[in-house]
PDB file of C-alpha atoms in Angstrom:
ATOM      1  CA  ASP A   1       0.106   0.193   0.072  1.00 53.00           C
ATOM      2  CA  THR A   2       0.921   3.225  -0.831  1.00 75.00           C
ATOM      3  CA  GLY A   3       0.555   6.655   0.858  1.00 92.00           C
ATOM      4  CA  VAL A   4       0.691   9.659   0.012  1.00 96.00           C
ATOM      5  CA  SER A   5       4.328  10.944  -1.456  1.00 96.00           C
ATOM      6  CA  GLN A   6       4.585  14.562  -2.544  1.00 97.00           C
ATOM      7  CA  ASN A   7       8.546  15.503  -4.362  1.00 97.00           C
ATOM      8  CA  PRO A   8      10.292  17.134  -3.102  1.00 97.00           C
ATOM      9  CA  ARG A   9      10.507  16.865   0.965  1.00 96.00           C
ATOM     10  CA  HIS A  10      13.282  20.523   1.102  1.00 97.00           C
ATOM     11  CA  LYS A  11      13.365  22.595  -0.940  1.00 98.00           C
ATOM     12  CA  ILE A  12      15.729  25.900  -1.223  1.00 98.00           C
ATOM     13  CA  THR A  13      14.922  28.895  -2.558  1.00 98.00           C
ATOM     14  CA  LYS A  14      15.837  32.538  -2.354  1.00 97.00           C
ATOM     15  CA  ARG A  15      13.520  34.846  -2.515  1.00 97.00           C
ATOM     16  CA  GLY A  16      11.172  35.717  -5.799  1.00 97.00           C
ATOM     17  CA  GLN A  17      12.717  32.704  -7.247  1.00 98.00           C
ATOM     18  CA  ASN A  18       9.320  30.208  -8.533  1.00 98.00           C
ATOM     19  CA  VAL A  19       8.296  26.423  -6.745  1.00 98.00           C
ATOM     20  CA  THR A  20       6.590  23.539  -7.557  1.00 98.00           C
ATOM     21  CA  PHE A  21       5.245  21.067  -5.053  1.00 98.00           C
ATOM     22  CA  ARG A  22       3.861  17.794  -6.074  1.00 98.00           C
ATOM     23  CA  CYS A  23       1.222  15.958  -4.837  1.00 98.00           C
ATOM     24  CA  ASP A  24       0.529  11.774  -4.753  1.00 97.00           C
ATOM     25  CA  PRO A  25      -1.727  10.603  -2.894  1.00 96.00           C
ATOM     26  CA  ILE A  26      -3.387   7.227  -2.839  1.00 94.00           C
ATOM     27  CA  SER A  27      -4.573   6.280  -6.143  1.00 91.00           C
ATOM     28  CA  GLU A  28      -7.962   5.708  -5.275  1.00 87.00           C
ATOM     29  CA  HIS A  29      -8.443   8.337  -3.544  1.00 91.00           C
ATOM     30  CA  ASN A  30     -10.644  11.588  -4.953  1.00 91.00           C
ATOM     31  CA  ARG A  31     -10.549  14.185  -3.254  1.00 91.00           C
ATOM     32  CA  LEU A  32      -7.233  15.930  -2.157  1.00 94.00           C
ATOM     33  CA  TYR A  33      -5.717  18.584  -0.317  1.00 94.00           C
ATOM     34  CA  TRP A  34      -3.306  21.446   0.401  1.00 96.00           C
ATOM     35  CA  TYR A  35      -2.135  22.304   3.755  1.00 96.00           C
ATOM     36  CA  ARG A  36       0.657  24.524   5.190  1.00 96.00           C
ATOM     37  CA  GLN A  37       2.611  24.871   8.707  1.00 94.00           C
ATOM     38  CA  THR A  38       4.562  27.131  10.151  1.00 93.00           C
ATOM     39  CA  LEU A  39       6.515  26.665  12.857  1.00 87.00           C
ATOM     40  CA  GLY A  40       3.801  25.958  16.407  1.00 85.00           C
ATOM     41  CA  GLN A  41       0.561  26.024  14.831  1.00 89.00           C
ATOM     42  CA  GLY A  42      -1.647  22.844  13.275  1.00 92.00           C
ATOM     43  CA  PRO A  43      -2.691  22.304   9.386  1.00 94.00           C
ATOM     44  CA  GLU A  44      -3.951  25.260   7.414  1.00 93.00           C
ATOM     45  CA  PHE A  45      -5.856  25.065   4.884  1.00 91.00           C
ATOM     46  CA  LEU A  46      -5.284  26.314   1.427  1.00 94.00           C
ATOM     47  CA  THR A  47      -7.157  23.946  -1.729  1.00 93.00           C
ATOM     48  CA  TYR A  48      -9.162  20.732  -2.169  1.00 90.00           C
ATOM     49  CA  PHE A  49     -10.289  19.106  -5.008  1.00 92.00           C
ATOM     50  CA  GLN A  50     -12.897  16.622  -6.177  1.00 90.00           C
ATOM     51  CA  ASN A  51     -10.932  14.413  -8.513  1.00 92.00           C
ATOM     52  CA  GLU A  52      -9.848  17.769 -11.034  1.00 93.00           C
ATOM     53  CA  ALA A  53     -12.090  20.262  -9.770  1.00 92.00           C
ATOM     54  CA  GLN A  54     -10.965  23.070  -7.346  1.00 92.00           C
ATOM     55  CA  LEU A  55     -13.663  23.418  -5.389  1.00 88.00           C
ATOM     56  CA  GLU A  56     -12.247  25.575  -2.160  1.00 85.00           C
ATOM     57  CA  LYS A  57      -9.844  28.025  -1.681  1.00 88.00           C
ATOM     58  CA  SER A  58      -8.797  29.584   1.001  1.00 87.00           C
ATOM     59  CA  ARG A  59      -7.796  33.650   1.376  1.00 85.00           C
ATOM     60  CA  LEU A  60      -4.351  32.693   2.422  1.00 80.00           C
ATOM     61  CA  LEU A  61      -3.700  31.426  -0.783  1.00 84.00           C
ATOM     62  CA  SER A  62      -2.674  35.327  -2.624  1.00 87.00           C
ATOM     63  CA  ASP A  63      -2.783  35.723  -5.990  1.00 91.00           C
ATOM     64  CA  ARG A  64       1.441  34.318  -6.453  1.00 95.00           C
ATOM     65  CA  PHE A  65      -0.178  30.463  -5.376  1.00 96.00           C
ATOM     66  CA  SER A  66      -1.589  28.681  -7.504  1.00 95.00           C
ATOM     67  CA  ALA A  67      -2.793  24.292  -7.936  1.00 96.00           C
ATOM     68  CA  GLU A  68      -4.341  22.294 -10.350  1.00 96.00           C
ATOM     69  CA  ARG A  69      -4.456  19.021 -10.966  1.00 96.00           C
ATOM     70  CA  PRO A  70      -5.802  17.679 -14.236  1.00 91.00           C
ATOM     71  CA  LYS A  71      -6.096  14.819 -14.697  1.00 87.00           C
ATOM     72  CA  GLY A  72      -7.438  14.136 -11.718  1.00 86.00           C
ATOM     73  CA  SER A  73      -5.231  11.969 -10.085  1.00 91.00           C
ATOM     74  CA  PHE A  74      -1.952  14.157  -8.677  1.00 96.00           C
ATOM     75  CA  SER A  75      -1.462  17.806  -8.037  1.00 98.00           C
ATOM     76  CA  THR A  76       0.722  20.041  -8.467  1.00 98.00           C
ATOM     77  CA  LEU A  77       1.561  23.275  -6.344  1.00 98.00           C
ATOM     78  CA  GLU A  78       2.866  26.569  -7.834  1.00 97.00           C
ATOM     79  CA  ILE A  79       4.248  29.264  -5.561  1.00 97.00           C
ATOM     80  CA  GLN A  80       5.073  32.429  -7.918  1.00 97.00           C
ATOM     81  CA  ARG A  81       7.924  35.684  -6.868  1.00 97.00           C
ATOM     82  CA  THR A  82       8.400  33.556  -3.198  1.00 97.00           C
ATOM     83  CA  GLU A  83       8.907  36.059   0.155  1.00 96.00           C
ATOM     84  CA  GLN A  84      10.410  34.565   2.839  1.00 96.00           C
ATOM     85  CA  GLY A  85       6.890  34.664   5.001  1.00 95.00           C
ATOM     86  CA  ASP A  86       6.455  31.976   1.938  1.00 96.00           C
ATOM     87  CA  SER A  87       8.506  29.575   4.702  1.00 97.00           C
ATOM     88  CA  ALA A  88       7.311  26.637   6.029  1.00 97.00           C
ATOM     89  CA  MET A  89       5.524  23.110   5.759  1.00 96.00           C
ATOM     90  CA  TYR A  90       3.071  22.094   2.743  1.00 97.00           C
ATOM     91  CA  LEU A  91       1.387  18.550   3.273  1.00 97.00           C
ATOM     92  CA  CYS A  92      -0.457  17.277   0.763  1.00 97.00           C
ATOM     93  CA  ALA A  93      -3.194  14.476   2.253  1.00 94.00           C
ATOM     94  CA  SER A  94      -5.826  12.841   0.073  1.00 93.00           C
ATOM     95  CA  SER A  95      -9.811  11.362   1.313  1.00 90.00           C
ATOM     96  CA  LEU A  96     -12.470   8.561  -0.221  1.00 85.00           C
ATOM     97  CA  GLY A  97     -15.508   9.891  -0.579  1.00 70.00           C
ATOM     98  CA  THR A  98     -18.257  12.756  -0.097  1.00 62.00           C
ATOM     99  CA  GLY A  99     -18.263  12.680   3.266  1.00 58.00           C
ATOM    100  CA  ALA A 100     -15.487  14.153   5.621  1.00 54.00           C
ATOM    101  CA  TYR A 101     -13.266  10.564   6.235  1.00 68.00           C
ATOM    102  CA  GLU A 102     -10.164  10.277   7.140  1.00 81.00           C
ATOM    103  CA  GLN A 103      -7.054  12.470   5.516  1.00 88.00           C
ATOM    104  CA  TYR A 104      -3.945  10.528   4.569  1.00 91.00           C
ATOM    105  CA  PHE A 105      -1.094  12.632   5.019  1.00 93.00           C
ATOM    106  CA  GLY A 106       1.570  12.788   2.559  1.00 96.00           C
ATOM    107  CA  PRO A 107       6.114  13.520   4.582  1.00 95.00           C
ATOM    108  CA  GLY A 108       4.779  17.273   3.330  1.00 96.00           C
ATOM    109  CA  THR A 109       7.299  19.571   1.163  1.00 97.00           C
ATOM    110  CA  ARG A 110       9.873  21.613   3.558  1.00 97.00           C
ATOM    111  CA  LEU A 111      10.412  25.414   1.690  1.00 98.00           C
ATOM    112  CA  THR A 112      13.039  27.873   2.614  1.00 98.00           C
ATOM    113  CA  VAL A 113      12.798  31.251   1.282  1.00 98.00           C
ATOM    114  CA  THR A 114      16.695  32.616   2.370  1.00 96.00           C
TER     115      THR A 114
ATOM    116  CA  ALA B   1     -16.218  30.258  10.633  1.00 74.00           C
ATOM    117  CA  GLN B   2     -15.485  27.446  12.372  1.00 81.00           C
ATOM    118  CA  SER B   3     -12.509  27.323  14.796  1.00 89.00           C
ATOM    119  CA  VAL B   4     -10.791  25.167  16.913  1.00 94.00           C
ATOM    120  CA  SER B   5      -8.391  25.489  19.827  1.00 95.00           C
ATOM    121  CA  GLN B   6      -5.868  23.561  22.599  1.00 96.00           C
ATOM    122  CA  HIS B   7      -5.388  25.354  25.368  1.00 87.00           C
ATOM    123  CA  ASN B   8      -1.911  23.069  26.263  1.00 89.00           C
ATOM    124  CA  HIS B   9       0.862  23.736  24.153  1.00 92.00           C
ATOM    125  CA  HIS B  10       3.474  21.473  26.158  1.00 96.00           C
ATOM    126  CA  VAL B  11       2.004  18.474  28.217  1.00 97.00           C
ATOM    127  CA  ILE B  12       4.564  16.874  29.924  1.00 97.00           C
ATOM    128  CA  LEU B  13       4.303  13.057  32.155  1.00 97.00           C
ATOM    129  CA  SER B  14       5.453  10.889  33.395  1.00 97.00           C
ATOM    130  CA  GLU B  15       4.964   7.170  32.528  1.00 97.00           C
ATOM    131  CA  ALA B  16       1.931   5.132  33.744  1.00 97.00           C
ATOM    132  CA  ALA B  17       0.286   9.055  34.650  1.00 97.00           C
ATOM    133  CA  SER B  18      -3.630  10.164  33.336  1.00 97.00           C
ATOM    134  CA  LEU B  19      -3.719  12.123  29.470  1.00 97.00           C
ATOM    135  CA  GLU B  20      -6.159  14.840  29.233  1.00 97.00           C
ATOM    136  CA  LEU B  21      -6.178  17.196  26.921  1.00 97.00           C
ATOM    137  CA  GLY B  22      -8.432  19.803  25.707  1.00 96.00           C
ATOM    138  CA  CYS B  23     -10.085  20.672  23.024  1.00 97.00           C
ATOM    139  CA  ASN B  24     -12.777  23.057  21.791  1.00 96.00           C
ATOM    140  CA  TYR B  25     -14.504  24.048  19.008  1.00 94.00           C
ATOM    141  CA  SER B  26     -16.661  26.897  17.246  1.00 91.00           C
ATOM    142  CA  TYR B  27     -19.596  26.549  15.438  1.00 84.00           C
ATOM    143  CA  GLY B  28     -23.120  27.132  15.510  1.00 77.00           C
ATOM    144  CA  GLY B  29     -24.090  23.391  13.601  1.00 81.00           C
ATOM    145  CA  THR B  30     -22.859  20.474  12.819  1.00 83.00           C
ATOM    146  CA  VAL B  31     -19.441  19.464  12.948  1.00 87.00           C
ATOM    147  CA  ASN B  32     -16.895  15.724  12.721  1.00 90.00           C
ATOM    148  CA  LEU B  33     -14.267  15.830  15.157  1.00 93.00           C
ATOM    149  CA  PHE B  34     -11.095  14.444  14.642  1.00 94.00           C
ATOM    150  CA  TRP B  35      -7.472  13.642  16.862  1.00 96.00           C
ATOM    151  CA  TYR B  36      -4.543  13.461  14.274  1.00 96.00           C
ATOM    152  CA  VAL B  37      -1.056  12.305  16.011  1.00 96.00           C
ATOM    153  CA  GLN B  38       2.508  13.493  14.662  1.00 94.00           C
ATOM    154  CA  TYR B  39       4.969  11.061  16.432  1.00 94.00           C
ATOM    155  CA  PRO B  40       8.365  12.416  15.581  1.00 91.00           C
ATOM    156  CA  GLY B  41       9.506  12.341  12.403  1.00 88.00           C
ATOM    157  CA  GLN B  42       6.415  10.442  10.913  1.00 90.00           C
ATOM    158  CA  HIS B  43       3.439  12.010   8.811  1.00 89.00           C
ATOM    159  CA  LEU B  44      -0.191  12.893  10.530  1.00 93.00           C
ATOM    160  CA  GLN B  45      -1.814  10.113  11.245  1.00 92.00           C
ATOM    161  CA  LEU B  46      -5.246   9.589  12.161  1.00 92.00           C
ATOM    162  CA  LEU B  47      -6.335   8.956  15.990  1.00 95.00           C
ATOM    163  CA  LEU B  48      -9.954   9.553  16.416  1.00 94.00           C
ATOM    164  CA  LYS B  49     -12.824  10.572  15.320  1.00 92.00           C
ATOM    165  CA  TYR B  50     -16.446  11.372  15.748  1.00 93.00           C
ATOM    166  CA  PHE B  51     -19.436  11.815  13.146  1.00 88.00           C
ATOM    167  CA  SER B  52     -22.644  10.600  14.964  1.00 87.00           C
ATOM    168  CA  GLY B  53     -23.089   8.213  17.269  1.00 90.00           C
ATOM    169  CA  ASP B  54     -21.872   6.761  20.697  1.00 93.00           C
ATOM    170  CA  PRO B  55     -20.261  10.475  21.837  1.00 94.00           C
ATOM    171  CA  LEU B  56     -17.689   8.425  22.823  1.00 96.00           C
ATOM    172  CA  VAL B  57     -15.023   7.586  20.653  1.00 96.00           C
ATOM    173  CA  LYS B  58     -12.536   4.604  20.948  1.00 95.00           C
ATOM    174  CA  GLY B  59      -9.153   4.981  19.058  1.00 93.00           C
ATOM    175  CA  ILE B  60      -6.433   3.010  17.833  1.00 91.00           C
ATOM    176  CA  LYS B  61      -3.235   2.521  20.970  1.00 93.00           C
ATOM    177  CA  GLY B  62      -6.168   3.195  23.684  1.00 95.00           C
ATOM    178  CA  PHE B  63      -7.080   6.537  22.883  1.00 97.00           C
ATOM    179  CA  GLU B  64     -10.471   7.543  22.955  1.00 97.00           C
ATOM    180  CA  ALA B  65     -12.044  10.924  23.083  1.00 97.00           C
ATOM    181  CA  GLU B  66     -16.029  12.406  24.809  1.00 96.00           C
ATOM    182  CA  PHE B  67     -17.508  14.336  22.570  1.00 95.00           C
ATOM    183  CA  ILE B  68     -20.105  17.112  24.611  1.00 95.00           C
ATOM    184  CA  LYS B  69     -21.949  18.908  22.501  1.00 92.00           C
ATOM    185  CA  SER B  70     -22.887  22.011  25.510  1.00 93.00           C
ATOM    186  CA  LYS B  71     -19.115  22.502  26.257  1.00 94.00           C
ATOM    187  CA  PHE B  72     -18.844  22.750  22.496  1.00 94.00           C
ATOM    188  CA  SER B  73     -15.983  19.775  23.186  1.00 96.00           C
ATOM    189  CA  PHE B  74     -13.883  17.251  22.705  1.00 97.00           C
ATOM    190  CA  ASN B  75     -11.267  15.854  24.423  1.00 97.00           C
ATOM    191  CA  LEU B  76      -9.134  13.314  24.343  1.00 97.00           C
ATOM    192  CA  ARG B  77      -8.222  10.895  27.091  1.00 97.00           C
ATOM    193  CA  LYS B  78      -5.919   8.090  28.423  1.00 97.00           C
ATOM    194  CA  PRO B  79      -5.334   6.123  31.368  1.00 97.00           C
ATOM    195  CA  SER B  80      -1.903   5.652  30.655  1.00 97.00           C
ATOM    196  CA  VAL B  81       0.143   6.429  28.740  1.00 97.00           C
ATOM    197  CA  GLN B  82       3.783   5.464  27.419  1.00 97.00           C
ATOM    198  CA  TRP B  83       6.323   6.045  26.670  1.00 96.00           C
ATOM    199  CA  SER B  84       5.759   6.010  23.011  1.00 96.00           C
ATOM    200  CA  ASP B  85       2.977   8.621  22.547  1.00 97.00           C
ATOM    201  CA  THR B  86       5.440  11.368  22.929  1.00 97.00           C
ATOM    202  CA  ALA B  87       4.171  13.260  20.006  1.00 97.00           C
ATOM    203  CA  GLU B  88       2.239  16.465  18.881  1.00 96.00           C
ATOM    204  CA  TYR B  89      -1.294  15.767  18.755  1.00 98.00           C
ATOM    205  CA  PHE B  90      -3.675  18.108  17.373  1.00 97.00           C
ATOM    206  CA  CYS B  91      -7.302  18.153  17.490  1.00 97.00           C
ATOM    207  CA  ALA B  92      -9.216  18.924  14.290  1.00 94.00           C
ATOM    208  CA  VAL B  93     -13.542  20.138  12.787  1.00 91.00           C
ATOM    209  CA  ASN B  94     -15.184  20.202   9.622  1.00 87.00           C
ATOM    210  CA  ALA B  95     -18.309  21.701   9.511  1.00 79.00           C
ATOM    211  CA  ILE B  96     -21.011  19.326   7.962  1.00 72.00           C
ATOM    212  CA  SER B  97     -22.692  22.449   6.185  1.00 65.00           C
ATOM    213  CA  GLY B  98     -19.076  23.147   4.699  1.00 58.00           C
ATOM    214  CA  TYR B  99     -16.957  21.896   2.228  1.00 62.00           C
ATOM    215  CA  GLN B 100     -14.714  19.788   3.252  1.00 66.00           C
ATOM    216  CA  LYS B 101     -12.103  22.040   5.242  1.00 77.00           C
ATOM    217  CA  VAL B 102     -11.162  21.281   8.193  1.00 86.00           C
ATOM    218  CA  THR B 103      -9.268  23.670  10.844  1.00 90.00           C
ATOM    219  CA  PHE B 104      -7.092  22.297  13.170  1.00 94.00           C
ATOM    220  CA  GLY B 105      -5.508  23.489  16.419  1.00 95.00           C
ATOM    221  CA  THR B 106      -2.247  24.587  16.920  1.00 95.00           C
ATOM    222  CA  GLY B 107      -1.554  20.931  17.998  1.00 96.00           C
ATOM    223  CA  THR B 108      -0.479  19.934  22.308  1.00 97.00           C
ATOM    224  CA  LYS B 109       2.861  18.370  22.097  1.00 96.00           C
ATOM    225  CA  LEU B 110       3.211  15.923  24.935  1.00 97.00           C
ATOM    226  CA  GLN B 111       6.158  14.589  26.502  1.00 97.00           C
ATOM    227  CA  VAL B 112       6.137  11.311  28.551  1.00 97.00           C
ATOM    228  CA  ILE B 113       8.864  10.467  30.272  1.00 96.00           C
ATOM    229  CA  PRO B 114      10.148   6.698  31.767  1.00 91.00           C
TER     230      PRO B 114
END
């Protein structure tokens, strides 16, 4: 059983650069979520997809952030013109079903913006 | 908007001591409630969940939580902790009437001393 995977696990970038993260959910899961977690905080919801449709976006998701799930399988999260405040752990989770079923989390991508 | 409060940020217990971690949520409607755990170096994983029915729910590794609707609380308990319970614990809430956004608390770090 392969769980949720995320790549890369760590990313160090300079301010102003663009970065892209990838999430591969559990294969039969139709829902995919992105969260951001900073030190001392719980995960904060960014956005979620049901299949390929992006159904909700948090106000935390500024215009510099964009997420896609083109074929309803893997998803990418891109941050343009990174800022130091973007430094965080970016978590992906997936779930199956139409209710608030258990979300399975990936290991996260730790972004450091220098 | 839904929100979650975890009042204990850091708890230190000796092995065999009893544990109770507080969680209060703010939302006027029907909710699903979760406790997630993150062991050192590992992914977030579900400990237990409440959707409906018996307000006392049992999870993995001897944990349980009680949903008290009148107090908007979902406290986590374990009668006797072990060193292996050292982890960070997150309470989370999902408003059934909304989308699939799950709101997490800030987490409680539990340290169990042998």
